[in-house]
Amino acid sequence: MEPISRRDALGLGATGLVLSGLVRRSSAAPPPPPPGRTDDDGSRRPFLTPGDDFTDVSRGDPIPHTLQGEALVKARLTPETWRLEVAAEGKAELAKPLRQADGSAIDLASLVKLGETKGVLFLKAMQCNNIAQPLGQGLWEGVPLRDVLRLGGEMKQVRRVYYWGFHNNDPKQMFRSSLAINQVLDAPPGELPPFIAYRLNGGPIPLERGGPVRMIVPWAHGFKSVKWLQQIVLTNDYQANDTYALANNDPESYLKTAAYLDDADEATRPAGETLVIRGTAMVGWPGLTRVESWLRRVSRPVVELRDDDPAWATASWRPCDLDPPPVDLAAELPAGVDLARIWGFGPDGRPKEWPLRFSVAPWSASLGGLEPGDYEFRVRTVDRNGFAQPEPRPFAQRSGVNGVQCKRLHITAKA
């Protein structure tokens, strides 16, 4: 891989993931294979990631999803004890605050009931701001945040919505996020609003995935989709309160359209063998037009390609193959789920555009006829605005990892 730069796949870095020492990876296992991938034998991996198979980047000491028994009950992290409070602070006003103390807080049964008339279904790949590969893709179901806020009656002097979940009742561990009120209320018909989710892939949201209830912000990285949601506060404060604003993270960053390699390790193959390189593209808000690759012959010792090297301007980029929409997606869905109800799908149950925004797009490139020697393979996306990765936002490294990744190839003489 190339050194860290605007075109590189960024390393995690201590300051990127560790805030006050509270971030833990729950498992040392490698991330799950990208969903939707067609393997070499023609088989297709599920398009939806099972809830237990997401890569976990939860934080806390202890991590809330490790609580058991009475500790879960006290934390209100069981379906029976979960409650959501909605209130206002400062100049902001809410006619009927919903509070745990007086029994007016929202319970899970009430939220699900509201979902019978206001519910949304949405395919979303979760991705950490500072990790390249998506963590997993699921079918999320819930109620738009705007409809939940209306349960509290008239709102006045509101500029932002603050929210957070359970984190051991320890202010130092609290993980917060926020949205501008227009982002909550003004999503037009056909576009996705932020919503409060209570189902994943047709079943309850596992505790490890932030259940019983979590926030889902479709266009944003995972730090906006706060787990174990319990508190919403309306405020007149115009400033974001996001914990992820620390360490130079951009708390308002949209998901970026970017291609990632499934395997970035150097590969050695004999001449005459066709090499298939695979990867996954994250489709951000601007959508995806194509994935393309650049194969460059190099000499050893390999000299790193600088950002200002003239070779970038003369690179020959060739289209990669994008997997088509899965013809068997309905078979992966829970019984009774109508594809036409899922955001981005038409009345015929087919996606209105492909790849879908905010989801993953598996891609592949077949390399044949390579002469013995050393090569570098790079891959990038081109979004629907015509911007090639890492544009249009290559300058803020902590607004989403979208550096152009590189895989080195060594082709040997035929045996």
CSV table of C-alpha atoms in Angstrom, one decimal:
chain,number,residue,atom,x,y,z
A,1,MET,CA,0.0,0.0,0.0
A,2,GLU,CA,1.1,3.6,-0.6
A,3,PRO,CA,2.0,5.9,2.3
A,4,ILE,CA,-0.8,7.9,4.0
A,5,SER,CA,-1.9,10.7,1.8
A,6,ARG,CA,-5.1,12.0,0.2
A,7,ARG,CA,-5.0,9.2,-2.3
A,8,ASP,CA,-4.3,6.4,0.2
A,9,ALA,CA,-6.4,4.1,2.3
A,10,LEU,CA,-6.0,5.7,5.7
A,11,GLY,CA,-4.9,3.7,8.7
A,12,LEU,CA,-7.2,3.8,11.7
A,13,GLY,CA,-4.9,5.8,14.0
A,14,ALA,CA,-5.2,6.1,17.7
A,15,THR,CA,-6.9,9.5,17.6
A,16,GLY,CA,-9.3,8.4,14.9
A,17,LEU,CA,-11.0,5.7,17.0
A,18,VAL,CA,-10.0,6.2,20.6
A,19,LEU,CA,-11.8,9.1,22.3
A,20,SER,CA,-11.0,9.2,26.0
A,21,GLY,CA,-9.9,5.6,25.8
A,22,LEU,CA,-13.5,4.3,25.4
A,23,VAL,CA,-13.4,2.5,22.1
A,24,ARG,CA,-12.9,-1.2,21.9
A,25,ARG,CA,-13.1,-3.7,19.2
A,26,SER,CA,-15.3,-6.5,20.5
A,27,SER,CA,-13.5,-9.1,18.4
A,28,ALA,CA,-10.1,-9.6,16.8
A,29,ALA,CA,-11.6,-11.6,14.0
A,30,PRO,CA,-11.3,-10.2,10.5
A,31,PRO,CA,-14.3,-8.3,9.0
A,32,PRO,CA,-17.0,-10.4,7.4
A,33,PRO,CA,-16.9,-10.8,3.6
A,34,PRO,CA,-18.7,-8.0,1.7
A,35,PRO,CA,-22.4,-8.7,1.2
A,36,GLY,CA,-23.8,-9.3,-2.3
A,37,ARG,CA,-20.5,-10.6,-3.7
A,38,THR,CA,-20.5,-13.2,-6.5
A,39,ASP,CA,-17.7,-15.6,-5.7
A,40,ASP,CA,-15.4,-17.4,-8.2
A,41,ASP,CA,-17.7,-20.5,-8.2
A,42,GLY,CA,-20.7,-18.4,-9.2
A,43,SER,CA,-22.3,-18.5,-5.8
A,44,ARG,CA,-23.6,-15.4,-4.3
A,45,ARG,CA,-23.1,-14.2,-0.7
A,46,PRO,CA,-26.2,-12.9,1.0
A,47,PHE,CA,-26.9,-9.2,0.2
A,48,LEU,CA,-28.0,-8.6,3.8
A,49,THR,CA,-25.5,-9.1,6.6
A,50,PRO,CA,-26.9,-11.1,9.5
A,51,GLY,CA,-27.0,-9.0,12.7
A,52,ASP,CA,-24.4,-11.0,14.5
A,53,ASP,CA,-21.9,-10.8,11.6
A,54,PHE,CA,-21.5,-7.0,11.4
A,55,THR,CA,-18.0,-5.7,12.4
A,56,ASP,CA,-18.4,-4.2,15.8
A,57,VAL,CA,-16.9,-0.8,16.8
A,58,SER,CA,-18.9,-0.3,20.0
A,59,ARG,CA,-17.4,1.8,22.8
A,60,GLY,CA,-17.8,1.9,26.5
A,61,ASP,CA,-16.4,0.4,29.7
A,62,PRO,CA,-18.2,-2.0,29.9
A,63,ILE,CA,-19.5,-2.0,26.4
A,64,PRO,CA,-23.3,-1.8,26.8
A,65,HIS,CA,-24.1,-4.8,24.7
A,66,THR,CA,-22.1,-7.0,27.2
A,67,LEU,CA,-24.4,-6.2,30.1
A,68,GLN,CA,-26.6,-9.1,31.3
A,69,GLY,CA,-29.5,-9.8,33.6
A,70,GLU,CA,-30.5,-7.1,36.1
A,71,ALA,CA,-27.9,-4.7,34.7
A,72,LEU,CA,-29.7,-4.8,31.3
A,73,VAL,CA,-33.0,-4.1,33.1
A,74,LYS,CA,-31.6,-1.1,35.0
A,75,ALA,CA,-30.0,0.2,31.8
A,76,ARG,CA,-33.5,0.0,30.1
A,77,LEU,CA,-31.9,-2.1,27.3
A,78,THR,CA,-34.6,-4.8,27.2
A,79,PRO,CA,-37.6,-4.6,25.0
A,80,GLU,CA,-39.9,-4.4,28.1
A,81,THR,CA,-37.9,-1.7,29.9
A,82,TRP,CA,-36.7,0.5,27.0
A,83,ARG,CA,-38.0,4.1,27.0
A,84,LEU,CA,-37.3,7.1,24.9
A,85,GLU,CA,-37.4,10.6,26.5
A,86,VAL,CA,-38.0,13.7,24.5
A,87,ALA,CA,-37.6,17.2,26.0
A,88,ALA,CA,-36.4,20.7,25.3
A,89,GLU,CA,-33.6,22.9,26.8
A,90,GLY,CA,-32.9,26.6,27.0
A,91,LYS,CA,-34.9,28.7,24.6
A,92,ALA,CA,-36.4,25.7,22.8
A,93,GLU,CA,-39.9,24.7,23.8
A,94,LEU,CA,-41.9,21.4,23.5
A,95,ALA,CA,-45.6,21.5,24.5
A,96,LYS,CA,-45.7,18.0,26.0
A,97,PRO,CA,-42.3,16.6,27.0
A,98,LEU,CA,-42.1,12.9,27.1
A,99,ARG,CA,-40.4,11.8,30.3
A,100,GLN,CA,-39.6,8.6,32.2
A,101,ALA,CA,-40.4,10.2,35.6
A,102,ASP,CA,-44.1,10.8,34.8
A,103,GLY,CA,-44.7,7.7,32.6
A,104,SER,CA,-45.0,9.6,29.4
A,105,ALA,CA,-41.8,8.4,27.8
A,106,ILE,CA,-42.2,6.4,24.6
A,107,ASP,CA,-42.1,2.6,25.0
A,108,LEU,CA,-41.3,0.0,22.3
A,109,ALA,CA,-44.9,-1.1,21.8
A,110,SER,CA,-46.0,2.5,21.1
A,111,LEU,CA,-43.1,3.0,18.7
A,112,VAL,CA,-44.0,-0.2,16.8
A,113,LYS,CA,-47.6,0.8,16.7
A,114,LEU,CA,-46.7,4.2,15.2
A,115,GLY,CA,-44.7,2.3,12.6
A,116,GLU,CA,-47.8,0.6,11.3
A,117,THR,CA,-48.8,3.9,9.6
A,118,LYS,CA,-45.6,5.9,9.5
A,119,GLY,CA,-42.9,3.1,9.1
A,120,VAL,CA,-40.0,3.2,6.7
A,121,LEU,CA,-37.9,0.3,5.4
A,122,PHE,CA,-34.4,1.0,4.1
A,123,LEU,CA,-31.3,-0.9,3.0
A,124,LYS,CA,-28.2,0.7,4.5
A,125,ALA,CA,-24.6,-0.3,4.8
A,126,MET,CA,-23.0,0.9,8.0
A,127,GLN,CA,-19.6,2.4,7.7
A,128,CYS,CA,-17.3,4.0,10.3
A,129,ASN,CA,-15.8,7.4,9.4
A,130,ASN,CA,-12.3,6.2,9.9
A,131,ILE,CA,-12.6,2.6,8.5
A,132,ALA,CA,-12.6,1.9,4.8
A,133,GLN,CA,-14.7,-1.3,4.5
A,134,PRO,CA,-18.4,-1.1,5.3
A,135,LEU,CA,-19.2,-2.9,8.6
A,136,GLY,CA,-22.2,-4.7,7.2
A,137,GLN,CA,-25.5,-4.0,5.3
A,138,GLY,CA,-29.0,-4.5,6.7
A,139,LEU,CA,-32.6,-3.9,6.1
A,140,TRP,CA,-33.6,-1.4,8.8
A,141,GLU,CA,-37.2,-0.6,9.8
A,142,GLY,CA,-38.4,2.2,12.0
A,143,VAL,CA,-40.3,5.5,12.3
A,144,PRO,CA,-39.2,8.9,11.0
A,145,LEU,CA,-37.7,11.0,13.7
A,146,ARG,CA,-40.1,13.9,12.7
A,147,ASP,CA,-43.1,11.7,13.5
A,148,VAL,CA,-41.8,10.8,16.9
A,149,LEU,CA,-41.1,14.5,17.7
A,150,ARG,CA,-44.7,15.4,16.8
A,151,LEU,CA,-45.9,13.2,19.7
A,152,GLY,CA,-44.6,16.0,22.0
A,153,GLY,CA,-46.9,18.6,20.4
A,154,GLU,CA,-45.9,22.1,19.3
A,155,MET,CA,-42.2,22.9,19.1
A,156,LYS,CA,-40.7,26.5,19.3
A,157,GLN,CA,-37.3,28.0,19.0
A,158,VAL,CA,-35.7,24.7,17.9
A,159,ARG,CA,-32.5,24.8,15.8
A,160,ARG,CA,-31.0,21.4,16.4
A,161,VAL,CA,-31.9,18.0,17.8
A,162,TYR,CA,-29.5,16.4,20.2
A,163,TYR,CA,-29.6,12.7,21.0
A,164,TRP,CA,-27.7,10.0,22.8
A,165,GLY,CA,-28.0,6.5,24.1
A,166,PHE,CA,-27.1,4.5,27.2
A,167,HIS,CA,-23.4,4.5,28.1
A,168,ASN,CA,-23.2,3.3,31.7
A,169,ASN,CA,-24.7,6.5,33.1
A,170,ASP,CA,-21.2,8.0,33.0
A,171,PRO,CA,-21.0,11.5,31.5
A,172,LYS,CA,-17.4,10.8,30.4
A,173,GLN,CA,-18.6,7.8,28.3
A,174,MET,CA,-21.6,9.5,26.8
A,175,PHE,CA,-21.7,9.3,23.0
A,176,ARG,CA,-23.7,12.1,21.5
A,177,SER,CA,-24.8,13.2,18.1
A,178,SER,CA,-27.1,15.8,16.6
A,179,LEU,CA,-29.0,17.0,13.5
A,180,ALA,CA,-30.2,20.3,12.3
A,181,ILE,CA,-34.0,20.6,12.7
A,182,ASN,CA,-34.4,21.0,8.9
A,183,GLN,CA,-32.6,17.7,8.3
A,184,VAL,CA,-35.2,16.1,10.6
A,185,LEU,CA,-38.4,17.8,9.3
A,186,ASP,CA,-37.9,18.7,5.7
A,187,ALA,CA,-37.0,15.5,3.8
A,188,PRO,CA,-39.3,15.6,0.7
A,189,PRO,CA,-41.5,12.7,-0.4
A,190,GLY,CA,-39.3,10.0,-1.9
A,191,GLU,CA,-36.3,10.9,0.1
A,192,LEU,CA,-35.2,9.3,3.3
A,193,PRO,CA,-35.6,11.1,6.6
A,194,PRO,CA,-33.6,10.2,9.8
A,195,PHE,CA,-35.6,7.5,11.6
A,196,ILE,CA,-35.7,5.6,14.8
A,197,ALA,CA,-35.2,1.9,14.0
A,198,TYR,CA,-36.5,-1.1,16.0
A,199,ARG,CA,-36.0,-3.9,13.4
A,200,LEU,CA,-33.0,-5.2,11.5
A,201,ASN,CA,-33.5,-7.8,8.7
A,202,GLY,CA,-37.1,-8.3,9.9
A,203,GLY,CA,-36.3,-9.1,13.5
A,204,PRO,CA,-35.5,-7.2,16.7
A,205,ILE,CA,-32.3,-5.3,16.5
A,206,PRO,CA,-29.6,-7.3,18.5
A,207,LEU,CA,-28.1,-5.6,21.5
A,208,GLU,CA,-24.7,-5.6,19.8
A,209,ARG,CA,-26.2,-3.7,16.9
A,210,GLY,CA,-27.6,-1.0,19.2
A,211,GLY,CA,-31.0,-2.5,20.1
A,212,PRO,CA,-33.6,-2.5,21.2
A,213,VAL,CA,-33.8,0.9,19.4
A,214,ARG,CA,-31.3,3.0,17.7
A,215,MET,CA,-31.1,6.1,15.4
A,216,ILE,CA,-30.5,5.6,11.7
A,217,VAL,CA,-29.3,8.6,9.6
A,218,PRO,CA,-29.3,7.3,6.0
A,219,TRP,CA,-26.8,9.6,4.4
A,220,ALA,CA,-24.2,9.7,7.3
A,221,HIS,CA,-21.5,7.6,8.7
A,222,GLY,CA,-22.3,5.3,11.6
A,223,PHE,CA,-21.5,7.9,14.3
A,224,LYS,CA,-24.8,9.7,13.5
A,225,SER,CA,-26.7,6.4,13.9
A,226,VAL,CA,-26.4,6.3,17.7
A,227,LYS,CA,-26.9,2.9,19.4
A,228,TRP,CA,-29.1,2.2,22.5
A,229,LEU,CA,-31.0,5.4,21.9
A,230,GLN,CA,-32.8,6.8,25.0
A,231,GLN,CA,-32.6,10.6,25.0
A,232,ILE,CA,-33.7,13.3,22.5
A,233,VAL,CA,-33.3,17.0,23.4
A,234,LEU,CA,-34.5,19.9,21.3
A,235,THR,CA,-32.3,22.9,21.5
A,236,ASN,CA,-31.9,26.4,20.3
A,237,ASP,CA,-28.1,26.0,20.2
A,238,TYR,CA,-26.9,26.1,16.6
A,239,GLN,CA,-23.7,24.1,17.4
A,240,ALA,CA,-23.3,20.4,16.9
A,241,ASN,CA,-22.8,18.5,20.1
A,242,ASP,CA,-21.3,15.4,18.4
A,243,THR,CA,-18.7,13.4,20.3
A,244,TYR,CA,-17.2,12.5,16.9
A,245,ALA,CA,-16.3,16.2,16.3
A,246,LEU,CA,-13.3,15.4,18.5
A,247,ALA,CA,-9.9,14.4,16.9
A,248,ASN,CA,-10.7,16.5,13.8
A,249,ASN,CA,-13.6,14.4,12.7
A,250,ASP,CA,-16.2,16.1,10.5
A,251,PRO,CA,-19.6,15.6,12.3
A,252,GLU,CA,-21.6,16.7,9.2
A,253,SER,CA,-19.8,14.4,6.7
A,254,TYR,CA,-22.0,12.6,4.2
A,255,LEU,CA,-21.1,9.0,3.2
A,256,LYS,CA,-18.6,9.2,0.4
A,257,THR,CA,-18.7,7.2,-2.9
A,258,ALA,CA,-15.5,5.1,-2.9
A,259,ALA,CA,-14.1,1.8,-4.0
A,260,TYR,CA,-12.3,-0.6,-1.6
A,261,LEU,CA,-10.3,-3.7,-2.2
A,262,ASP,CA,-11.4,-6.9,-0.6
A,263,ASP,CA,-7.8,-7.9,-0.3
A,264,ALA,CA,-5.0,-5.3,-0.5
A,265,ASP,CA,-2.1,-7.8,0.1
A,266,GLU,CA,0.5,-8.3,-2.6
A,267,ALA,CA,-0.4,-11.2,-4.9
A,268,THR,CA,2.0,-13.5,-6.8
A,269,ARG,CA,0.7,-15.3,-9.8
A,270,PRO,CA,2.3,-17.2,-12.8
A,271,ALA,CA,2.1,-15.6,-16.3
A,272,GLY,CA,-0.8,-16.9,-18.3
A,273,GLU,CA,-3.2,-17.1,-15.3
A,274,THR,CA,-6.2,-14.8,-15.2
A,275,LEU,CA,-6.2,-12.9,-12.0
A,276,VAL,CA,-9.6,-11.7,-10.7
A,277,ILE,CA,-9.5,-8.8,-8.2
A,278,ARG,CA,-12.6,-8.1,-6.2
A,279,GLY,CA,-13.8,-5.3,-4.0
A,280,THR,CA,-16.7,-3.3,-2.7
A,281,ALA,CA,-17.8,0.2,-3.5
A,282,MET,CA,-19.7,2.3,-0.9
A,283,VAL,CA,-22.3,4.3,-2.7
A,284,GLY,CA,-22.6,7.7,-1.0
A,285,TRP,CA,-25.1,10.5,-1.5
A,286,PRO,CA,-23.9,11.4,-5.0
A,287,GLY,CA,-24.6,7.9,-6.3
A,288,LEU,CA,-22.3,5.8,-8.4
A,289,THR,CA,-21.7,5.8,-12.2
A,290,ARG,CA,-18.9,3.3,-12.4
A,291,VAL,CA,-15.9,1.7,-10.8
A,292,GLU,CA,-12.6,1.8,-12.8
A,293,SER,CA,-9.1,0.5,-12.4
A,294,TRP,CA,-5.6,1.5,-13.5
A,295,LEU,CA,-2.9,-1.2,-13.9
A,296,ARG,CA,0.6,0.3,-13.9
A,297,ARG,CA,3.8,-1.6,-14.6
A,298,VAL,CA,6.6,-0.8,-12.1
A,299,SER,CA,10.2,-1.7,-11.4
A,300,ARG,CA,11.7,-3.0,-8.2
A,301,PRO,CA,12.5,-1.4,-5.9
A,302,VAL,CA,9.1,0.2,-6.1
A,303,VAL,CA,9.0,3.9,-5.7
A,304,GLU,CA,5.9,5.2,-4.0
A,305,LEU,CA,3.6,7.2,-6.3
A,306,ARG,CA,3.3,10.8,-4.9
A,307,ASP,CA,0.1,12.8,-5.1
A,308,ASP,CA,1.7,15.2,-7.5
A,309,ASP,CA,3.3,12.6,-9.8
A,310,PRO,CA,2.5,13.3,-13.5
A,311,ALA,CA,1.5,9.7,-13.9
A,312,TRP,CA,-1.9,10.4,-12.4
A,313,ALA,CA,-2.7,12.8,-15.3
A,314,THR,CA,-1.9,10.2,-17.9
A,315,ALA,CA,-3.3,7.2,-16.2
A,316,SER,CA,-5.4,4.8,-18.3
A,317,TRP,CA,-8.5,3.9,-16.3
A,318,ARG,CA,-10.6,1.0,-17.5
A,319,PRO,CA,-14.1,0.1,-16.3
A,320,CYS,CA,-14.6,-2.7,-13.8
A,321,ASP,CA,-17.5,-5.0,-13.7
A,322,LEU,CA,-20.3,-4.2,-11.3
A,323,ASP,CA,-22.5,-7.0,-10.0
A,324,PRO,CA,-26.1,-6.6,-11.2
A,325,PRO,CA,-29.0,-6.3,-8.8
A,326,PRO,CA,-29.6,-9.6,-7.0
A,327,VAL,CA,-32.5,-11.5,-8.7
A,328,ASP,CA,-33.1,-13.4,-5.5
A,329,LEU,CA,-33.2,-10.6,-2.9
A,330,ALA,CA,-36.8,-11.4,-2.0
A,331,ALA,CA,-35.6,-14.8,-0.8
A,332,GLU,CA,-33.3,-13.1,1.7
A,333,LEU,CA,-36.0,-10.9,3.1
A,334,PRO,CA,-38.2,-11.8,6.1
A,335,ALA,CA,-41.5,-13.4,5.3
A,336,GLY,CA,-44.1,-10.9,4.4
A,337,VAL,CA,-41.8,-8.0,3.5
A,338,ASP,CA,-42.9,-6.4,0.3
A,339,LEU,CA,-39.9,-5.2,-1.8
A,340,ALA,CA,-42.0,-2.3,-3.1
A,341,ARG,CA,-42.1,-0.9,0.5
A,342,ILE,CA,-38.4,-0.6,0.7
A,343,TRP,CA,-36.9,2.8,-0.1
A,344,GLY,CA,-35.4,2.9,-3.6
A,345,PHE,CA,-37.6,0.1,-5.0
A,346,GLY,CA,-40.5,0.6,-7.4
A,347,PRO,CA,-43.9,-1.0,-7.5
A,348,ASP,CA,-42.5,-3.9,-9.5
A,349,GLY,CA,-40.1,-4.8,-6.6
A,350,ARG,CA,-37.0,-3.8,-8.6
A,351,PRO,CA,-34.6,-1.0,-7.6
A,352,LYS,CA,-35.2,2.3,-9.2
A,353,GLU,CA,-31.5,2.9,-9.6
A,354,TRP,CA,-28.5,0.6,-9.3
A,355,PRO,CA,-26.4,0.6,-7.3
A,356,LEU,CA,-28.6,2.0,-4.6
A,357,ARG,CA,-27.4,5.0,-2.7
A,358,PHE,CA,-26.1,4.3,0.9
A,359,SER,CA,-25.6,0.6,0.0
A,360,VAL,CA,-22.7,-1.5,-1.2
A,361,ALA,CA,-21.8,-2.3,-4.8
A,362,PRO,CA,-19.6,-5.4,-5.3
A,363,TRP,CA,-17.1,-5.0,-8.3
A,364,SER,CA,-14.5,-7.1,-10.0
A,365,ALA,CA,-11.7,-6.8,-12.5
A,366,SER,CA,-10.2,-9.6,-14.6
A,367,LEU,CA,-6.5,-9.3,-15.5
A,368,GLY,CA,-5.2,-11.7,-18.1
A,369,GLY,CA,-2.2,-11.9,-20.4
A,370,LEU,CA,0.2,-10.2,-18.0
A,371,GLU,CA,3.9,-10.5,-18.8
A,372,PRO,CA,6.3,-11.5,-16.0
A,373,GLY,CA,7.1,-8.5,-13.8
A,374,ASP,CA,5.7,-6.2,-11.2
A,375,TYR,CA,2.5,-4.2,-11.4
A,376,GLU,CA,0.4,-1.8,-9.3
A,377,PHE,CA,-3.4,-2.1,-9.5
A,378,ARG,CA,-5.5,0.9,-8.4
A,379,VAL,CA,-9.3,1.3,-8.2
A,380,ARG,CA,-11.6,4.3,-7.9
A,381,THR,CA,-15.2,5.3,-8.3
A,382,VAL,CA,-16.8,8.0,-10.4
A,383,ASP,CA,-20.0,9.4,-8.9
A,384,ARG,CA,-23.0,10.8,-10.7
A,385,ASN,CA,-21.7,14.3,-10.5
A,386,GLY,CA,-18.6,13.1,-12.5
A,387,PHE,CA,-16.2,13.3,-9.6
A,388,ALA,CA,-13.5,10.6,-9.5
A,389,GLN,CA,-12.4,9.4,-6.1
A,390,PRO,CA,-11.0,10.9,-4.0
A,391,GLU,CA,-12.8,14.0,-5.1
A,392,PRO,CA,-14.9,15.9,-4.3
A,393,ARG,CA,-13.6,16.0,-0.7
A,394,PRO,CA,-10.0,14.7,-0.6
A,395,PHE,CA,-8.8,17.4,1.8
A,396,ALA,CA,-10.4,16.4,5.1
A,397,GLN,CA,-9.1,13.0,6.0
A,398,ARG,CA,-11.5,12.5,8.9
A,399,SER,CA,-14.6,13.1,6.8
A,400,GLY,CA,-14.6,9.5,5.6
A,401,VAL,CA,-11.9,7.2,4.2
A,402,ASN,CA,-11.8,7.5,0.4
A,403,GLY,CA,-8.2,7.3,-0.6
A,404,VAL,CA,-7.4,5.4,-3.9
A,405,GLN,CA,-6.3,2.0,-2.8
A,406,CYS,CA,-3.4,0.0,-4.3
A,407,LYS,CA,-2.6,-3.7,-4.7
A,408,ARG,CA,0.8,-4.8,-5.8
A,409,LEU,CA,1.1,-7.8,-8.2
A,410,HIS,CA,4.1,-9.9,-9.0
A,411,ILE,CA,3.8,-12.0,-12.1
A,412,THR,CA,6.3,-14.9,-12.4
A,413,ALA,CA,7.4,-16.8,-15.5
A,414,LYS,CA,5.3,-19.8,-16.4
A,415,ALA,CA,6.3,-23.0,-14.5
